[in-house]
Short mmCIF file of C-alpha atoms and ligand atoms in Angstrom, two decimals:
data_model
loop_
_atom_site.label_atom_id
_atom_site.label_comp_id
_atom_site.label_asym_id
_atom_site.label_seq_id
_atom_site.Cartn_x
_atom_site.Cartn_y
_atom_site.Cartn_z
CA UNK A 203 0.00 0.00 0.00
CA UNK A 204 1.35 3.42 -0.99
CA UNK A 205 0.14 6.91 -0.14
CA UNK A 206 -1.59 7.53 -3.48
CA UNK A 207 -3.40 4.23 -3.45
CA UNK A 208 -4.98 4.73 -0.03
CA UNK A 209 -5.88 8.34 -0.73
CA UNK A 210 -7.67 7.42 -3.97
CA UNK A 211 -9.63 4.62 -2.31
CA UNK A 212 -10.40 6.80 0.70
CA UNK A 213 -11.86 9.58 -1.40
CA UNK A 214 -14.26 7.09 -2.97
CA UNK A 215 -15.68 5.80 0.29
CA UNK A 216 -15.06 8.18 3.20
CA UNK A 217 -16.88 11.45 3.83
CA UNK A 218 -14.48 13.38 6.05
CA UNK A 219 -15.50 15.46 9.07
CA UNK A 220 -15.62 19.26 8.96
CA UNK A 221 -14.43 19.23 5.34
CA UNK A 222 -15.53 20.61 2.00
CA UNK A 223 -14.65 17.42 0.13
CA UNK A 224 -14.05 19.39 -3.09
CA UNK A 225 -10.99 20.91 -1.39
CA UNK A 226 -9.32 17.55 -1.86
CA UNK A 227 -9.17 18.12 -5.60
CA UNK A 228 -6.26 20.43 -4.83
CA UNK A 229 -5.36 19.72 -1.20
CA UNK A 230 -4.24 16.10 -0.87
CA UNK A 231 -5.45 13.96 2.02
CA UNK A 232 -2.61 12.86 4.27
CA UNK A 233 -2.66 9.08 4.74
CA UNK A 234 -1.23 7.93 8.06
CA UNK A 235 0.21 4.48 8.53
CA UNK A 236 1.43 4.65 12.08
CA UNK A 237 2.02 6.91 15.02
CA UNK A 238 4.72 6.98 17.65
CA UNK A 239 5.15 9.67 20.30
CA UNK A 240 4.59 13.10 18.73
CA UNK A 241 5.12 11.66 15.26
CA UNK A 242 2.61 10.62 12.62
CA UNK A 243 4.05 8.70 9.65
CA UNK A 244 2.69 8.06 6.19
CA UNK A 245 3.38 5.11 3.88
CA UNK A 246 6.43 6.71 2.31
CA UNK A 247 8.38 7.55 5.45
CA UNK A 248 7.28 11.17 5.66
CA UNK A 249 6.62 12.21 9.24
CA UNK A 250 4.74 15.01 10.95
CA UNK A 251 4.86 16.36 14.50
CA UNK A 252 1.26 16.28 15.74
CA UNK A 253 1.20 19.88 17.01
CA UNK A 254 -2.59 19.87 17.38
CA UNK A 255 -2.73 16.60 19.35
CA UNK A 256 -5.02 15.15 16.66
CA UNK A 257 -7.80 17.67 17.39
CA UNK A 258 -6.82 18.35 21.00
CA UNK A 259 -7.21 14.80 22.27
CA UNK A 260 -3.74 13.29 22.45
CA UNK A 261 -1.85 13.90 25.70
CA UNK A 262 1.02 11.45 25.90
CA UNK A 263 1.85 10.66 22.31
CA UNK A 264 0.71 8.06 19.84
CA UNK A 265 1.16 4.38 20.69
CA UNK A 266 2.07 5.20 24.28
CA UNK A 267 3.37 1.93 25.77
CA UNK A 268 1.73 2.44 29.18
CA UNK A 269 -1.67 3.15 27.69
CA UNK A 270 -1.34 0.33 25.16
CA UNK A 271 -0.59 -2.06 28.00
CA UNK A 272 -3.68 -0.90 29.91
CA UNK A 273 -5.85 -1.63 26.88
CA UNK A 274 -4.43 -5.10 26.41
CA UNK A 275 -4.93 -5.93 30.05
CA UNK A 276 -8.53 -4.70 30.07
CA UNK A 277 -9.50 -6.30 26.80
CA UNK A 278 -8.53 -9.71 28.13
CA UNK A 279 -10.86 -9.22 31.11
CA UNK A 280 -13.95 -7.45 29.79
CA UNK A 281 -14.45 -5.42 26.62
CA UNK A 282 -17.91 -4.08 27.37
CA UNK A 283 -20.98 -4.61 29.48
CA UNK A 284 -24.30 -2.81 29.86
CA UNK A 285 -24.00 -0.16 32.59
CA UNK A 286 -27.68 -0.14 33.55
CA UNK A 287 -28.21 -2.69 36.31
CA UNK A 288 -24.56 -3.81 36.03
CA UNK A 289 -21.25 -2.29 37.02
CA UNK A 290 -17.56 -3.06 36.57
CA UNK A 291 -14.25 -2.28 38.19
CA UNK A 292 -12.83 0.24 35.67
CA UNK A 293 -15.91 2.49 35.86
CA UNK A 294 -15.97 2.44 39.66
CA UNK A 295 -12.24 3.11 39.98
CA UNK A 296 -12.36 5.85 37.34
CA UNK A 297 -15.29 7.57 39.04
CA UNK A 298 -13.44 7.51 42.38
CA UNK A 299 -10.32 8.96 40.78
CA UNK A 300 -12.21 11.67 38.86
CA UNK A 301 -14.00 12.75 42.04
CA UNK A 302 -10.58 12.98 43.69
CA UNK A 303 -8.88 15.09 41.00
CA UNK A 304 -11.72 17.46 40.01
CA UNK A 305 -12.73 20.52 42.07
CA UNK A 306 -14.20 19.63 45.50
CA UNK A 307 -17.95 18.94 45.61
CA UNK A 308 -18.24 17.06 42.33
CA UNK A 309 -19.20 13.65 43.67
CA UNK A 310 -21.15 11.82 40.97
CA UNK A 311 -20.07 10.72 37.49
CA UNK A 312 -22.46 10.17 34.59
CA UNK A 313 -20.88 8.73 31.43
CA UNK A 314 -21.45 9.27 27.73
CA UNK A 315 -19.25 8.62 24.73
CA UNK A 316 -18.21 11.95 23.22
CA UNK A 317 -18.04 15.60 24.16
CA UNK A 318 -21.27 16.70 22.51
CA UNK A 319 -23.18 13.93 24.27
CA UNK A 320 -21.78 15.02 27.61
CA UNK A 321 -22.99 18.57 26.96
CA UNK A 322 -26.44 17.26 25.98
CA UNK A 323 -26.62 15.21 29.18
CA UNK A 324 -25.64 18.20 31.33
CA UNK A 325 -28.29 20.40 29.68
CA UNK A 326 -30.99 17.81 30.22
CA UNK A 327 -29.91 17.20 33.81
CA UNK A 328 -29.96 20.88 34.64
CA UNK A 329 -33.46 21.39 33.20
CA UNK A 330 -34.68 18.20 34.84
CA UNK A 331 -33.20 19.20 38.21
CA UNK A 332 -35.26 22.39 38.28
CA UNK A 333 -38.34 20.51 37.13
CA UNK A 334 -37.85 17.95 39.90
CA UNK A 335 -37.56 20.86 42.33
CA UNK A 336 -40.90 22.31 41.21
CA UNK A 337 -39.48 25.01 38.92
CA UNK A 338 -40.31 23.90 35.36
CA UNK A 339 -40.29 27.53 34.15
CA UNK A 340 -36.51 27.39 34.30
CA UNK A 341 -35.87 26.13 30.79
CA UNK A 342 -33.48 28.55 29.06
CA UNK A 343 -29.70 28.45 28.85
CA UNK A 344 -27.19 31.28 28.76
CA UNK A 345 -24.02 30.95 26.69
CA UNK A 346 -21.12 33.25 25.79
CA UNK A 347 -20.52 34.78 22.40
CA UNK A 348 -17.96 32.88 20.28
CA UNK A 349 -18.45 29.73 22.34
CA UNK A 350 -18.38 26.13 21.07
CA UNK A 351 -19.93 23.10 22.74
CA UNK A 352 -20.18 20.46 20.02
CA UNK A 353 -22.18 19.60 16.92
CA UNK A 354 -25.32 17.74 18.01
CA UNK A 355 -28.39 19.98 17.90
CA UNK A 356 -28.53 20.87 21.59
CA UNK A 357 -24.80 21.45 21.87
CA UNK A 358 -24.77 23.36 18.58
CA UNK A 359 -27.53 25.63 19.86
CA UNK A 360 -25.31 26.44 22.84
CA UNK A 361 -22.43 27.35 20.57
CA UNK A 362 -21.92 30.69 18.88
CA UNK A 363 -19.43 30.08 16.07
CA UNK A 364 -21.37 31.20 12.99
CA UNK A 365 -19.44 28.96 10.59
CA UNK A 366 -20.79 25.83 12.27
CA UNK A 367 -24.11 27.13 13.50
CA UNK A 368 -25.75 29.48 11.02
CA UNK A 369 -26.84 26.90 8.43
CA UNK A 370 -28.76 24.94 11.05
CA UNK A 371 -30.25 27.91 12.85
CA UNK A 372 -33.90 27.01 12.11
CA UNK A 373 -33.39 23.66 13.84
CA UNK A 374 -31.92 25.00 17.07
CA UNK A 375 -33.39 26.00 20.43
CA UNK A 376 -33.05 29.65 21.35
CA UNK A 377 -30.41 30.57 23.89
CA UNK A 378 -29.52 33.80 25.67
CA UNK A 379 -26.05 34.99 24.66
CA UNK A 380 -23.88 37.11 26.95
CA UNK A 381 -20.75 38.81 25.59
CA UNK A 382 -17.56 36.79 25.98
CA UNK A 383 -14.79 38.03 28.30
CA UNK A 384 -12.37 37.26 25.41
CA UNK A 385 -9.36 39.47 26.18
CA UNK A 386 -8.56 39.98 22.49
CA UNK A 387 -11.22 42.70 22.44
CA UNK A 388 -9.98 44.68 25.43
CA UNK A 389 -9.08 48.35 24.98
CA UNK A 390 -5.42 49.28 24.56
CA UNK A 391 -3.92 49.53 28.03
CA UNK A 392 -6.83 47.72 29.68
CA UNK A 393 -5.92 44.66 31.75
CA UNK A 394 -7.44 41.27 30.98
CA UNK A 395 -8.91 41.22 34.45
CA UNK A 396 -10.67 44.54 34.21
CA UNK A 397 -11.98 43.65 30.76
CA UNK A 398 -13.41 40.38 32.10
CA UNK A 399 -15.06 42.27 34.96
CA UNK A 400 -16.48 44.81 32.53
CA UNK A 401 -17.93 42.06 30.35
CA UNK A 402 -19.34 40.35 33.39
CA UNK A 403 -21.69 43.28 34.02
CA UNK A 404 -23.80 42.16 31.05
CA UNK A 405 -24.01 38.59 32.39
CA UNK A 406 -25.04 39.92 35.79
CA UNK A 407 -27.78 41.94 34.11
CA UNK A 408 -29.13 38.93 32.19
CA UNK A 409 -29.20 36.82 35.34
CA UNK A 410 -30.84 39.58 37.39
CA UNK A 411 -33.58 40.09 34.82
CA UNK A 412 -34.26 36.57 33.67
CA UNK A 413 -33.08 34.09 36.32
CA UNK A 414 -36.59 32.75 36.83
CA UNK A 415 -36.55 31.29 33.31
CA UNK A 416 -32.86 30.25 33.28
CA UNK A 417 -31.60 26.78 34.25
CA UNK A 418 -27.91 27.21 33.61
CA UNK A 419 -25.02 29.23 32.23
CA UNK A 420 -22.67 27.19 30.03
CA UNK A 421 -19.03 28.24 29.67
CA UNK A 422 -15.71 27.06 28.27
CA UNK A 423 -13.37 28.19 31.05
CA UNK A 424 -10.26 30.24 30.10
CA UNK A 425 -9.96 29.27 26.42
CA UNK A 426 -12.63 29.36 23.73
CA UNK A 427 -10.83 26.82 21.63
CA UNK A 428 -12.94 26.31 18.50
CA UNK A 429 -13.68 30.05 18.62
CA UNK A 430 -10.04 30.68 17.67
CA UNK A 431 -8.14 29.89 20.89
CA UNK A 432 -9.44 33.11 22.44
CA UNK A 433 -8.51 33.46 26.12
CA UNK A 434 -9.84 35.30 29.13
CA UNK A 435 -9.11 36.03 32.78
CA UNK A 436 -10.32 33.52 35.41
CA UNK A 437 -11.93 36.24 37.54
CA UNK A 438 -14.92 36.03 35.20
CA UNK A 439 -15.74 32.57 36.53
CA UNK A 440 -15.23 33.54 40.16
CA UNK A 441 -17.82 36.28 39.64
CA UNK A 442 -20.07 33.97 37.65
CA UNK A 443 -20.08 31.31 40.38
CA UNK A 444 -21.12 33.87 42.94
CA UNK A 445 -23.89 35.24 40.71
CA UNK A 446 -25.19 31.77 39.80
CA UNK A 447 -25.50 31.00 43.51
CA UNK A 448 -27.28 34.26 44.15
CA UNK A 449 -29.78 33.76 41.31
CA UNK A 450 -30.25 29.99 41.67
CA UNK A 451 -28.85 29.16 38.27
CA UNK A 452 -26.52 26.22 37.49
CA UNK A 453 -23.03 26.71 36.19
CA UNK A 454 -22.06 24.15 33.54
CA UNK A 455 -18.33 24.05 32.82
CA UNK A 456 -17.43 22.55 29.47
CA UNK A 457 -13.83 21.48 30.11
CA UNK A 458 -13.91 19.04 27.22
CA UNK A 459 -11.02 20.79 25.47
CA UNK A 460 -9.34 22.66 28.34
CA UNK A 461 -9.40 19.90 30.95
CA UNK A 462 -6.41 17.65 31.65
CA UNK A 463 -3.71 20.27 31.75
CA UNK A 464 -4.20 22.34 28.61
CA UNK A 465 -4.46 25.60 30.58
CA UNK A 466 -1.53 24.82 32.88
CA UNK A 467 -3.65 23.42 35.72
CA UNK A 468 -5.31 20.02 35.68
CA UNK A 469 -8.69 21.72 35.21
CA UNK A 470 -9.16 25.32 34.09
CA UNK A 471 -11.58 26.28 36.86
CA UNK A 472 -8.91 25.59 39.48
CA UNK A 473 -7.57 28.99 38.41
CA UNK A 474 -10.87 30.60 39.47
CA UNK A 475 -11.00 28.51 42.69
CA UNK A 476 -14.57 27.46 42.10
CA UNK A 477 -16.63 24.30 41.62
CA UNK A 478 -19.25 24.25 38.86
CA UNK A 479 -22.55 22.40 39.26
CA UNK A 480 -21.73 20.29 36.21
CA UNK A 481 -18.38 19.61 34.60
CA UNK A 482 -18.15 17.99 31.16
CA UNK A 483 -14.97 16.12 30.28
CA UNK A 484 -13.92 14.21 27.17
CA UNK A 485 -11.01 14.59 24.70
CA UNK A 486 -7.98 14.27 27.04
CA UNK A 487 -9.99 11.99 29.34
CA UNK A 488 -8.65 9.05 27.33
CA UNK A 489 -5.43 10.79 26.20
CA UNK A 490 -6.61 10.67 22.61
CA UNK A 491 -7.29 6.94 22.47
CA UNK A 492 -10.99 6.22 22.73
CA UNK A 493 -14.33 8.03 22.72
CA UNK A 494 -15.46 8.50 26.30
CA UNK A 495 -16.98 11.42 28.16
CA UNK A 496 -18.32 12.16 31.59
CA UNK A 497 -20.50 14.71 33.34
CA UNK A 498 -19.53 15.24 36.96
CA UNK A 499 -22.07 16.80 39.27
CA UNK A 500 -22.85 17.44 42.92
CA UNK A 501 -24.71 15.42 45.53
CA UNK A 502 -27.31 18.18 45.57
CA UNK A 503 -28.17 17.62 41.90
CA UNK A 504 -28.04 13.84 42.26
CA UNK A 505 -30.34 13.89 45.29
CA UNK A 506 -33.03 15.81 43.36
CA UNK A 507 -33.41 12.78 41.06
CA UNK A 508 -33.32 10.18 43.83
CA UNK A 509 -36.88 9.07 44.64
CA UNK A 510 -39.42 6.29 44.13
CA UNK A 511 -39.64 5.17 40.50
CA UNK A 512 -43.26 6.28 40.12
CA UNK A 513 -42.37 9.92 40.73
CA UNK A 514 -40.61 9.82 37.31
CA UNK A 515 -37.78 11.89 38.65
CA UNK A 516 -35.06 9.52 37.35
CA UNK A 517 -32.66 10.58 34.63
CA UNK A 518 -33.74 8.16 31.90
CA UNK A 519 -30.88 8.90 29.53
CA UNK A 520 -28.29 6.50 28.12
CA UNK A 521 -25.92 5.68 25.29
CA UNK A 522 -25.06 2.19 24.08
CA UNK A 523 -21.38 2.45 25.00
CA UNK A 524 -21.85 4.34 28.26
CA UNK A 525 -18.92 3.76 30.61
CA UNK A 526 -17.12 1.39 28.25
CA UNK A 527 -14.56 -0.57 30.32
CA UNK A 528 -11.72 -0.21 27.81
CA UNK A 529 -12.25 3.55 27.69
CA UNK A 530 -12.32 3.66 31.49
CA UNK A 531 -9.11 1.59 31.72
CA UNK A 532 -7.41 4.04 29.35
CA UNK A 533 -8.65 6.99 31.42
CA UNK A 534 -7.24 5.35 34.55
CA UNK A 535 -3.86 4.83 32.86
CA UNK A 536 -3.98 8.50 31.80
CA UNK A 537 -4.56 9.66 35.38
CA UNK A 538 -1.72 7.38 36.54
CA UNK A 539 0.65 9.08 34.11
CA UNK A 540 -0.40 12.53 35.35
CA UNK A 541 0.30 11.45 38.93
CA UNK A 542 3.45 9.35 38.46
CA UNK A 543 5.20 11.75 36.08
CA UNK A 544 4.07 14.95 37.81
CA UNK A 545 2.92 16.11 34.39
CA UNK A 546 1.35 19.43 35.40
CA UNK A 547 4.61 20.51 37.07
CA UNK A 548 6.89 19.40 34.28
CA UNK A 549 4.69 21.01 31.62
CA UNK A 550 5.65 24.41 33.03
CA UNK A 551 9.05 24.19 31.38
CA UNK A 552 7.50 23.22 28.08
CA UNK A 553 5.05 26.09 28.18
CA UNK A 554 7.88 28.53 28.96
CA UNK A 555 9.75 27.11 25.97
CA UNK A 556 6.65 27.59 23.81
CA UNK A 557 6.40 31.28 24.66
CA UNK A 558 10.15 31.90 24.20
CA UNK A 559 10.15 30.14 20.86
CA UNK A 560 7.61 32.54 19.30
CA UNK A 561 8.60 35.74 21.13
CA UNK A 562 10.30 37.06 17.98
CA UNK A 563 6.90 37.17 16.24
CA UNK A 564 5.50 39.81 18.60
CA UNK A 565 6.68 42.69 16.40
CA UNK A 566 5.64 41.10 13.13
CA UNK A 567 3.38 43.50 11.20
CA UNK A 568 0.83 40.75 10.52
CA UNK A 569 0.74 39.28 14.01
CA UNK A 570 -2.12 40.87 15.95
CA UNK A 571 -1.73 38.86 19.11
CA UNK A 572 0.31 36.11 20.68
CA UNK A 573 -1.52 34.58 23.61
CA UNK A 574 -0.87 31.63 25.83
CA UNK A 575 -2.60 29.76 28.58
CA UNK A 576 -0.49 26.89 29.90
CA UNK A 577 0.10 24.34 27.15
CA UNK A 578 -1.96 26.22 24.55
CA UNK A 579 -0.37 28.97 22.49
CA UNK A 580 -2.00 30.93 19.68
CA UNK A 581 -0.73 33.42 17.13
CA UNK A 582 -3.38 35.54 15.43
CA UNK A 583 -2.57 36.72 11.91
CA UNK A 584 -4.08 40.08 10.99
CA UNK A 585 -4.17 42.25 7.92
CA UNK A 586 -3.47 45.37 9.97
CA UNK A 587 -1.71 45.24 13.30
CA UNK A 588 -2.87 48.52 14.86
CA UNK A 589 -6.56 48.15 14.12
CA UNK A 590 -6.41 44.31 14.39
CA UNK A 591 -8.29 44.17 11.07
CA UNK A 592 -8.56 40.48 10.19
CA UNK A 593 -7.76 38.98 6.83
CA UNK A 594 -11.06 38.17 5.09
CA UNK A 595 -11.96 34.54 5.90
CA UNK A 596 -12.47 33.82 2.18
CA UNK A 597 -8.71 34.19 1.64
CA UNK A 598 -8.10 31.12 3.82
CA UNK A 599 -4.60 32.18 4.77
CA UNK A 600 -4.43 29.60 7.53
CA UNK A 601 -4.58 26.85 4.90
CA UNK A 602 -1.28 28.16 3.50
CA UNK A 603 0.33 27.70 6.91
CA UNK A 604 -1.08 24.18 7.03
CA UNK A 605 0.29 23.34 3.59
CA UNK A 606 3.70 24.78 4.34
CA UNK A 607 3.91 22.92 7.65
CA UNK A 608 3.29 19.60 5.92
CA UNK A 609 6.42 20.16 3.83
CA UNK A 610 8.37 20.75 7.07
CA UNK A 611 7.38 17.71 9.13
CA UNK A 612 4.63 19.42 11.08
CA UNK A 613 0.88 19.12 11.42
CA UNK A 614 -0.31 22.66 12.16
CA UNK A 615 -3.99 23.19 11.47
CA UNK A 616 -4.88 26.85 11.97
CA UNK A 617 -8.40 27.88 12.94
CA UNK A 618 -9.06 30.55 10.33
CA UNK A 619 -6.27 33.08 10.83
CA UNK A 620 -5.14 31.64 14.15
CA UNK A 621 -2.04 29.45 14.15
CA UNK A 622 -1.79 27.51 17.38
CA UNK A 623 0.19 24.86 19.21
CA UNK A 624 -1.61 22.41 21.46
CA UNK A 625 0.93 19.60 21.47
CA UNK A 626 1.09 16.29 23.31
CA UNK A 627 2.90 16.72 26.64
CA UNK A 628 5.73 14.41 25.60
CA UNK A 629 6.98 16.93 23.03
CA UNK A 630 10.62 17.98 23.44
CA UNK A 631 11.96 21.52 23.55
CA UNK A 632 13.74 20.98 20.24
CA UNK A 633 10.48 19.88 18.67
CA UNK A 634 8.75 22.98 20.05
CA UNK A 635 11.49 25.17 18.57
CA UNK A 636 11.06 23.40 15.23
CA UNK A 637 7.29 24.08 15.30
CA UNK A 638 7.97 27.75 16.05
CA UNK A 639 10.35 27.93 13.10
CA UNK A 640 7.81 26.27 10.80
CA UNK A 641 5.02 28.54 12.05
CA UNK A 642 7.20 31.60 11.43
CA UNK A 643 7.90 30.50 7.85
CA UNK A 644 4.27 29.58 7.32
CA UNK A 645 3.02 32.95 8.55
CA UNK A 646 5.53 34.71 6.30
CA UNK A 647 4.15 32.80 3.29
CA UNK A 648 0.53 33.18 4.36
CA UNK A 649 0.53 36.95 4.74
CA UNK A 650 2.00 37.62 1.27
CA UNK A 651 -0.52 38.93 -1.27
C1 LIG B 113 -14.59 19.23 21.06
C2 LIG B 113 -15.47 19.99 21.96
C3 LIG B 113 -16.79 19.56 22.20
C4 LIG B 113 -17.43 18.40 21.48
O1 LIG B 113 -16.79 17.20 21.69
P1 LIG B 113 -17.00 16.03 20.60
O2 LIG B 113 -16.35 14.85 21.22
O3 LIG B 113 -16.28 16.52 19.37
O4 LIG B 113 -18.45 15.88 20.39
C5 LIG B 113 -17.53 20.27 23.13
N1 LIG B 113 -17.03 21.32 23.77
C6 LIG B 113 -15.77 21.77 23.55
C7 LIG B 113 -15.27 22.94 24.32
C8 LIG B 113 -14.97 21.14 22.62
O5 LIG B 113 -13.76 21.61 22.35
#
């Protein structure tokens, strides 16, 4: 099997995600034969550093021996079993460990099999909680502008990225959108903290006026990833927690992308010192191996569903692969690596290296912003630096960075005009410096007329 062969067959049978398939008339698919560590390899010995962790999921490299071993061990015991009426050791151990490592007060784990499904479950639980408590009028959700929560209809309704949402607008439930604390929009000289506080005033107003019809506020803490790796100050969430308590509104934290160390702490909300009412996790939960997700919630929420069957207060929601034992075993191996290798601590050096490696781009006339939160770094290309005027999206300048990177052993996949690094944590400093070099070249090529 060669590259060309697989690509030709693939284009006949596979409809690829998030892709205009016609693009592949000019932009070749990249066939991957194997992965090892940060590297992805094709059939002709070309290799690429996976700088985007294969869509933000991979944490400890491809074909990680410790995770592989955990899968083999589990698969010989039990591959899957129904989780209604039955239980198994990996799901119990994983739940205990997740309760231990997440913010205090999250004591119950409900499983699903991808991020969007976890968001859907959290939305339904929040609504159902208020209904069980005699407040069925609470049925609306508040989101932030430029947010992203997945692609299924409920999760899509909660998002605010027009590119993904607009086409389906007639199918989606209405939500109440508060302005994002996204620090990119702060005034010159204004601190990220004071901008976040200023933006919070609008959220406070929405909650004050409409809390009787609102079940929950849904946020992506610290980084709006799909929205272009836009970042904001944690004080927003400290304020939000306090307001949600005051107005009897749930706080749903979607840490699907930012959880598991991407922001520099194990979970992003640690930086706001708060506990949400619901926390959705997926992506890094299985270090990029298997589809698994979980909604963690509080005893208070759980207790509102706990009653005699005939009251119909139970959460009658499920997915076929809920709590899959192999996925749980992988998640346990992932948490072991975090603990045994002190990953959060040792990532600090890597994130310092990331910022140093791109510092020279700060003065570039077409770089509007370089921002970083822990292990996520983003460089925003602009047409005009002073006014931050973006390049028109139709010009697809990010694709030029992507194409250049492929010729230089790197998988960089910009979001529009935003070039970013979200690498596996086993990347070396030399590899980071190589990515920075490739990104610099790519930006130079991309901003030419
Ligand atoms: C990826 C993502 C989702 C959706 O997860 P899927 O597994 O792709 O359905 C939801 N929220 C955020 C913040 C994400 O980044």
